[in-house]
Amino acid sequence: SDVCSSDLSWILGKAGNEARLNRAGTADSFTFFLDRDLRRALSHWIIPPMMTQKATFGAGCFWGVEETFRQLPGVTATAVGYAGGRKEHPTYEDVCTDRTGHAEVVEVEFNPEVIGYDKLLDVFWSNHNPTTMNRQGPDVGTQYRSAIFYHSPEQKAQAEASKAALQKSGKHSRPVVTQIEPAPPFWRAEEYHQKYLQKRGQTHCAI
């Protein structure tokens, strides 16, 4: 609009004037300082960055888990990898030996203004069996354990409360064995594992 154009012209003119007033050094090396009016004008043109948070879950084979979380509104990025083990930079082959202590996990980046951590927990609980120790369906091993790796005290409190509520609900006849631990280093898995099902036009793993 005309108003926007005039505002932008004023901003650029103001910046140019201040640049000349505060010029230091050579022609290609100078600084300028924005006064209060200029900062206020610029605030209408600058979009603040989206503030996201991370959540990390282990719920069996990470292919299907990633696809489940990837499709949720408010989830901005996902990555599969390994966490909770002893070896640095583990490979898929390392983890498959069941000797490194890592779990297959999905790291979820989400916008808390669109989807809350409590909703992510609901999806986590409803998409795997949290009562089978080191096993999901036919997949057996510590890498397939049920685990929540929290990134803040608030996430820890929510995870523990949701686990207790699930146990109390009677939905499962056996105890919930999900581990709740501080988020350790996340080792990103090999690229062919990333968005594995999406690349193949699938929505879930065939069991």
PDB file of C-alpha atoms in Angstrom:
ATOM      1  CA  SER A   1       0.000   0.000   0.000  1.00  0.00           C
ATOM      2  CA  ASP A   2       0.957   3.723  -0.213  1.00  0.00           C
ATOM      3  CA  VAL A   3       1.292   3.859   3.552  1.00  0.00           C
ATOM      4  CA  CYS A   4       3.562   0.843   3.622  1.00  0.00           C
ATOM      5  CA  SER A   5       5.670   2.246   0.786  1.00  0.00           C
ATOM      6  CA  SER A   6       6.088   5.581   2.526  1.00  0.00           C
ATOM      7  CA  ASP A   7       6.910   3.872   5.823  1.00  0.00           C
ATOM      8  CA  LEU A   8       9.533   1.741   4.119  1.00  0.00           C
ATOM      9  CA  SER A   9      11.031   4.764   2.368  1.00  0.00           C
ATOM     10  CA  TRP A  10      11.260   6.567   5.705  1.00  0.00           C
ATOM     11  CA  ILE A  11      12.911   3.553   7.318  1.00  0.00           C
ATOM     12  CA  LEU A  12      15.501   3.211   4.571  1.00  0.00           C
ATOM     13  CA  GLY A  13      16.145   6.952   4.545  1.00  0.00           C
ATOM     14  CA  LYS A  14      16.528   7.042   8.302  1.00  0.00           C
ATOM     15  CA  ALA A  15      18.894   4.074   8.260  1.00  0.00           C
ATOM     16  CA  GLY A  16      20.964   5.709   5.526  1.00  0.00           C
ATOM     17  CA  ASN A  17      21.227   8.979   7.438  1.00  0.00           C
ATOM     18  CA  GLU A  18      22.286   7.259  10.629  1.00  0.00           C
ATOM     19  CA  ALA A  19      24.777   5.121   8.715  1.00  0.00           C
ATOM     20  CA  ARG A  20      26.415   8.264   7.363  1.00  0.00           C
ATOM     21  CA  LEU A  21      26.425   9.922  10.779  1.00  0.00           C
ATOM     22  CA  ASN A  22      28.059   6.917  12.414  1.00  0.00           C
ATOM     23  CA  ARG A  23      30.411   5.953   9.630  1.00  0.00           C
ATOM     24  CA  ALA A  24      33.702   4.515  10.800  1.00  0.00           C
ATOM     25  CA  GLY A  25      36.661   3.248   8.842  1.00  0.00           C
ATOM     26  CA  THR A  26      36.530   2.580   5.128  1.00  0.00           C
ATOM     27  CA  ALA A  27      33.638   3.003   2.726  1.00  0.00           C
ATOM     28  CA  ASP A  28      32.692  -0.662   3.017  1.00  0.00           C
ATOM     29  CA  SER A  29      33.032  -0.806   6.784  1.00  0.00           C
ATOM     30  CA  PHE A  30      30.631   1.309   8.834  1.00  0.00           C
ATOM     31  CA  THR A  31      28.075   0.914  11.582  1.00  0.00           C
ATOM     32  CA  PHE A  32      24.808   2.607  12.338  1.00  0.00           C
ATOM     33  CA  PHE A  33      22.638   2.661  15.382  1.00  0.00           C
ATOM     34  CA  LEU A  34      18.858   2.560  15.286  1.00  0.00           C
ATOM     35  CA  ASP A  35      17.111   5.097  17.486  1.00  0.00           C
ATOM     36  CA  ARG A  36      13.835   4.410  19.246  1.00  0.00           C
ATOM     37  CA  ASP A  37      11.613   5.676  16.415  1.00  0.00           C
ATOM     38  CA  LEU A  38      13.441   3.607  13.831  1.00  0.00           C
ATOM     39  CA  ARG A  39      13.270   0.463  15.947  1.00  0.00           C
ATOM     40  CA  ARG A  40       9.542   0.993  16.407  1.00  0.00           C
ATOM     41  CA  ALA A  41       9.035   1.354  12.657  1.00  0.00           C
ATOM     42  CA  LEU A  42      11.092  -1.729  11.896  1.00  0.00           C
ATOM     43  CA  SER A  43       9.090  -3.792  14.379  1.00  0.00           C
ATOM     44  CA  HIS A  44       6.142  -3.675  11.956  1.00  0.00           C
ATOM     45  CA  TRP A  45       8.246  -5.217   9.211  1.00  0.00           C
ATOM     46  CA  ILE A  46      10.030  -7.949  11.146  1.00  0.00           C
ATOM     47  CA  ILE A  47       8.238 -11.241  11.863  1.00  0.00           C
ATOM     48  CA  PRO A  48       9.398 -12.690  15.197  1.00  0.00           C
ATOM     49  CA  PRO A  49      10.879 -16.194  14.977  1.00  0.00           C
ATOM     50  CA  MET A  50       8.632 -19.110  15.881  1.00  0.00           C
ATOM     51  CA  MET A  51       9.559 -20.525  19.279  1.00  0.00           C
ATOM     52  CA  THR A  52       9.671 -24.317  19.151  1.00  0.00           C
ATOM     53  CA  GLN A  53      10.458 -27.006  21.691  1.00  0.00           C
ATOM     54  CA  LYS A  54      11.810 -30.546  21.459  1.00  0.00           C
ATOM     55  CA  ALA A  55      10.431 -33.853  22.674  1.00  0.00           C
ATOM     56  CA  THR A  56      12.082 -37.256  22.379  1.00  0.00           C
ATOM     57  CA  PHE A  57      10.268 -40.594  22.456  1.00  0.00           C
ATOM     58  CA  GLY A  58      11.196 -44.247  22.131  1.00  0.00           C
ATOM     59  CA  ALA A  59       8.292 -46.508  21.188  1.00  0.00           C
ATOM     60  CA  GLY A  60       9.714 -49.356  19.149  1.00  0.00           C
ATOM     61  CA  CYS A  61      10.820 -49.219  15.514  1.00  0.00           C
ATOM     62  CA  PHE A  62      11.319 -45.543  14.783  1.00  0.00           C
ATOM     63  CA  TRP A  63       9.974 -45.648  11.228  1.00  0.00           C
ATOM     64  CA  GLY A  64       6.315 -45.833  12.215  1.00  0.00           C
ATOM     65  CA  VAL A  65       6.747 -43.654  15.303  1.00  0.00           C
ATOM     66  CA  GLU A  66       8.208 -40.832  13.235  1.00  0.00           C
ATOM     67  CA  GLU A  67       5.404 -41.001  10.686  1.00  0.00           C
ATOM     68  CA  THR A  68       2.789 -40.814  13.442  1.00  0.00           C
ATOM     69  CA  PHE A  69       4.284 -37.675  14.973  1.00  0.00           C
ATOM     70  CA  ARG A  70       5.226 -36.099  11.643  1.00  0.00           C
ATOM     71  CA  GLN A  71       1.594 -35.812  10.605  1.00  0.00           C
ATOM     72  CA  LEU A  72       0.436 -33.942  13.719  1.00  0.00           C
ATOM     73  CA  PRO A  73      -0.514 -30.270  13.269  1.00  0.00           C
ATOM     74  CA  GLY A  74       1.992 -28.182  15.204  1.00  0.00           C
ATOM     75  CA  VAL A  75       4.897 -30.580  14.684  1.00  0.00           C
ATOM     76  CA  THR A  76       7.450 -28.637  12.665  1.00  0.00           C
ATOM     77  CA  ALA A  77      10.181 -31.266  12.223  1.00  0.00           C
ATOM     78  CA  THR A  78      11.051 -34.849  13.095  1.00  0.00           C
ATOM     79  CA  ALA A  79      14.217 -36.913  13.020  1.00  0.00           C
ATOM     80  CA  VAL A  80      14.950 -40.508  13.933  1.00  0.00           C
ATOM     81  CA  GLY A  81      18.040 -41.564  15.801  1.00  0.00           C
ATOM     82  CA  TYR A  82      19.546 -43.276  18.797  1.00  0.00           C
ATOM     83  CA  ALA A  83      19.658 -42.191  22.443  1.00  0.00           C
ATOM     84  CA  GLY A  84      20.386 -43.525  25.899  1.00  0.00           C
ATOM     85  CA  GLY A  85      23.356 -45.712  25.078  1.00  0.00           C
ATOM     86  CA  ARG A  86      27.054 -45.879  25.838  1.00  0.00           C
ATOM     87  CA  LYS A  87      28.711 -45.540  22.432  1.00  0.00           C
ATOM     88  CA  GLU A  88      29.177 -42.220  20.667  1.00  0.00           C
ATOM     89  CA  HIS A  89      28.098 -41.899  17.043  1.00  0.00           C
ATOM     90  CA  PRO A  90      26.482 -45.343  16.899  1.00  0.00           C
ATOM     91  CA  THR A  91      25.405 -46.821  13.586  1.00  0.00           C
ATOM     92  CA  TYR A  92      22.233 -48.758  12.943  1.00  0.00           C
ATOM     93  CA  GLU A  93      24.312 -51.931  12.841  1.00  0.00           C
ATOM     94  CA  ASP A  94      25.815 -51.072  16.257  1.00  0.00           C
ATOM     95  CA  VAL A  95      22.401 -50.546  17.818  1.00  0.00           C
ATOM     96  CA  CYS A  96      21.007 -53.735  16.277  1.00  0.00           C
ATOM     97  CA  THR A  97      23.553 -55.804  18.197  1.00  0.00           C
ATOM     98  CA  ASP A  98      21.577 -54.902  21.366  1.00  0.00           C
ATOM     99  CA  ARG A  99      24.871 -54.239  23.111  1.00  0.00           C
ATOM    100  CA  THR A 100      25.195 -50.442  22.965  1.00  0.00           C
ATOM    101  CA  GLY A 101      22.233 -49.632  25.220  1.00  0.00           C
ATOM    102  CA  HIS A 102      20.645 -47.211  22.768  1.00  0.00           C
ATOM    103  CA  ALA A 103      16.944 -46.927  22.093  1.00  0.00           C
ATOM    104  CA  GLU A 104      15.541 -46.132  18.678  1.00  0.00           C
ATOM    105  CA  VAL A 105      13.940 -42.724  19.202  1.00  0.00           C
ATOM    106  CA  VAL A 106      12.182 -39.918  17.394  1.00  0.00           C
ATOM    107  CA  GLU A 107      13.128 -36.332  18.134  1.00  0.00           C
ATOM    108  CA  VAL A 108      10.089 -34.112  17.645  1.00  0.00           C
ATOM    109  CA  GLU A 109      10.255 -30.360  17.179  1.00  0.00           C
ATOM    110  CA  PHE A 110       6.922 -28.715  17.887  1.00  0.00           C
ATOM    111  CA  ASN A 111       5.222 -25.365  18.291  1.00  0.00           C
ATOM    112  CA  PRO A 112       3.668 -25.353  21.782  1.00  0.00           C
ATOM    113  CA  GLU A 113       1.190 -22.684  20.712  1.00  0.00           C
ATOM    114  CA  VAL A 114      -0.337 -25.194  18.293  1.00  0.00           C
ATOM    115  CA  ILE A 115       0.185 -28.529  20.036  1.00  0.00           C
ATOM    116  CA  GLY A 116       1.046 -29.054  23.677  1.00  0.00           C
ATOM    117  CA  TYR A 117       3.442 -31.573  25.173  1.00  0.00           C
ATOM    118  CA  ASP A 118       0.464 -33.231  26.856  1.00  0.00           C
ATOM    119  CA  LYS A 119      -1.012 -33.971  23.424  1.00  0.00           C
ATOM    120  CA  LEU A 120       2.280 -35.463  22.272  1.00  0.00           C
ATOM    121  CA  LEU A 121       2.220 -37.699  25.339  1.00  0.00           C
ATOM    122  CA  ASP A 122      -1.305 -38.849  24.489  1.00  0.00           C
ATOM    123  CA  VAL A 123      -0.155 -39.795  20.991  1.00  0.00           C
ATOM    124  CA  PHE A 124       2.897 -41.562  22.405  1.00  0.00           C
ATOM    125  CA  TRP A 125       0.856 -43.702  24.828  1.00  0.00           C
ATOM    126  CA  SER A 126      -1.797 -44.602  22.276  1.00  0.00           C
ATOM    127  CA  ASN A 127       0.567 -45.719  19.535  1.00  0.00           C
ATOM    128  CA  HIS A 128       2.592 -48.441  21.251  1.00  0.00           C
ATOM    129  CA  ASN A 129       2.402 -50.949  24.084  1.00  0.00           C
ATOM    130  CA  PRO A 130       4.109 -49.423  27.131  1.00  0.00           C
ATOM    131  CA  THR A 131       3.814 -52.620  29.186  1.00  0.00           C
ATOM    132  CA  THR A 132       6.194 -54.846  27.210  1.00  0.00           C
ATOM    133  CA  MET A 133       9.771 -54.650  28.437  1.00  0.00           C
ATOM    134  CA  ASN A 134      12.243 -54.170  25.565  1.00  0.00           C
ATOM    135  CA  ARG A 135       9.750 -55.262  22.975  1.00  0.00           C
ATOM    136  CA  GLN A 136       7.186 -53.939  20.508  1.00  0.00           C
ATOM    137  CA  GLY A 137       5.339 -56.595  18.551  1.00  0.00           C
ATOM    138  CA  PRO A 138       7.845 -58.912  16.877  1.00  0.00           C
ATOM    139  CA  ASP A 139      10.754 -56.513  17.529  1.00  0.00           C
ATOM    140  CA  VAL A 140      12.720 -57.612  20.590  1.00  0.00           C
ATOM    141  CA  GLY A 141      15.704 -55.872  22.187  1.00  0.00           C
ATOM    142  CA  THR A 142      16.577 -52.952  24.430  1.00  0.00           C
ATOM    143  CA  GLN A 143      16.612 -50.694  21.369  1.00  0.00           C
ATOM    144  CA  TYR A 144      12.838 -51.146  21.167  1.00  0.00           C
ATOM    145  CA  ARG A 145      12.106 -50.142  24.751  1.00  0.00           C
ATOM    146  CA  SER A 146       9.430 -47.653  25.712  1.00  0.00           C
ATOM    147  CA  ALA A 147      11.081 -44.414  26.805  1.00  0.00           C
ATOM    148  CA  ILE A 148      10.446 -40.715  27.283  1.00  0.00           C
ATOM    149  CA  PHE A 149      13.517 -38.481  27.308  1.00  0.00           C
ATOM    150  CA  TYR A 150      12.516 -35.134  28.779  1.00  0.00           C
ATOM    151  CA  HIS A 151      14.087 -31.784  27.896  1.00  0.00           C
ATOM    152  CA  SER A 152      12.910 -29.719  30.860  1.00  0.00           C
ATOM    153  CA  PRO A 153      11.586 -30.094  34.419  1.00  0.00           C
ATOM    154  CA  GLU A 154       8.129 -29.283  33.069  1.00  0.00           C
ATOM    155  CA  GLN A 155       8.307 -32.140  30.570  1.00  0.00           C
ATOM    156  CA  LYS A 156       9.492 -34.488  33.317  1.00  0.00           C
ATOM    157  CA  ALA A 157       6.552 -33.571  35.548  1.00  0.00           C
ATOM    158  CA  GLN A 158       4.043 -33.969  32.720  1.00  0.00           C
ATOM    159  CA  ALA A 159       5.514 -37.297  31.634  1.00  0.00           C
ATOM    160  CA  GLU A 160       5.461 -38.731  35.164  1.00  0.00           C
ATOM    161  CA  ALA A 161       1.924 -37.515  35.766  1.00  0.00           C
ATOM    162  CA  SER A 162       0.663 -38.950  32.486  1.00  0.00           C
ATOM    163  CA  LYS A 163       2.349 -42.292  33.165  1.00  0.00           C
ATOM    164  CA  ALA A 164       0.758 -42.463  36.613  1.00  0.00           C
ATOM    165  CA  ALA A 165      -2.642 -41.554  35.166  1.00  0.00           C
ATOM    166  CA  LEU A 166      -2.344 -44.251  32.507  1.00  0.00           C
ATOM    167  CA  GLN A 167      -1.423 -46.864  35.081  1.00  0.00           C
ATOM    168  CA  LYS A 168      -4.309 -45.816  37.318  1.00  0.00           C
ATOM    169  CA  SER A 169      -6.792 -45.844  34.443  1.00  0.00           C
ATOM    170  CA  GLY A 170      -6.749 -49.641  34.222  1.00  0.00           C
ATOM    171  CA  LYS A 171      -6.323 -49.553  30.446  1.00  0.00           C
ATOM    172  CA  HIS A 172      -3.487 -52.031  30.766  1.00  0.00           C
ATOM    173  CA  SER A 173      -3.596 -55.094  32.970  1.00  0.00           C
ATOM    174  CA  ARG A 174       0.173 -55.104  33.351  1.00  0.00           C
ATOM    175  CA  PRO A 175       2.446 -52.386  34.777  1.00  0.00           C
ATOM    176  CA  VAL A 176       3.599 -49.568  32.521  1.00  0.00           C
ATOM    177  CA  VAL A 177       7.360 -50.036  32.124  1.00  0.00           C
ATOM    178  CA  THR A 178       8.161 -46.847  30.200  1.00  0.00           C
ATOM    179  CA  GLN A 179      11.437 -45.236  31.259  1.00  0.00           C
ATOM    180  CA  ILE A 180      11.393 -41.496  31.948  1.00  0.00           C
ATOM    181  CA  GLU A 181      14.896 -40.028  31.838  1.00  0.00           C
ATOM    182  CA  PRO A 182      16.712 -36.757  31.050  1.00  0.00           C
ATOM    183  CA  ALA A 183      17.364 -36.341  27.346  1.00  0.00           C
ATOM    184  CA  PRO A 184      20.853 -37.692  26.571  1.00  0.00           C
ATOM    185  CA  PRO A 185      22.807 -36.896  23.396  1.00  0.00           C
ATOM    186  CA  PHE A 186      20.735 -37.582  20.306  1.00  0.00           C
ATOM    187  CA  TRP A 187      22.601 -39.383  17.551  1.00  0.00           C
ATOM    188  CA  ARG A 188      20.846 -38.825  14.247  1.00  0.00           C
ATOM    189  CA  ALA A 189      20.301 -42.049  12.307  1.00  0.00           C
ATOM    190  CA  GLU A 190      21.500 -42.668   8.781  1.00  0.00           C
ATOM    191  CA  GLU A 191      19.709 -40.643   6.129  1.00  0.00           C
ATOM    192  CA  TYR A 192      17.912 -43.641   4.613  1.00  0.00           C
ATOM    193  CA  HIS A 193      16.053 -44.041   7.910  1.00  0.00           C
ATOM    194  CA  GLN A 194      14.745 -40.450   7.905  1.00  0.00           C
ATOM    195  CA  LYS A 195      11.064 -40.248   6.885  1.00  0.00           C
ATOM    196  CA  TYR A 196      11.405 -43.872   5.822  1.00  0.00           C
ATOM    197  CA  LEU A 197       7.686 -44.556   5.406  1.00  0.00           C
ATOM    198  CA  GLN A 198       6.897 -41.240   3.759  1.00  0.00           C
ATOM    199  CA  LYS A 199       9.503 -41.941   1.080  1.00  0.00           C
ATOM    200  CA  ARG A 200       7.720 -45.206   0.314  1.00  0.00           C
ATOM    201  CA  GLY A 201       4.198 -43.827   0.383  1.00  0.00           C
ATOM    202  CA  GLN A 202       3.318 -45.777   3.537  1.00  0.00           C
ATOM    203  CA  THR A 203       1.682 -44.634   6.756  1.00  0.00           C
ATOM    204  CA  HIS A 204       2.600 -47.489   9.089  1.00  0.00           C
ATOM    205  CA  CYS A 205       4.854 -50.494   9.369  1.00  0.00           C
ATOM    206  CA  ALA A 206       3.430 -53.821   8.214  1.00  0.00           C
ATOM    207  CA  ILE A 207       3.582 -56.398  11.019  1.00  0.00           C
TER     208      ILE A 207
END
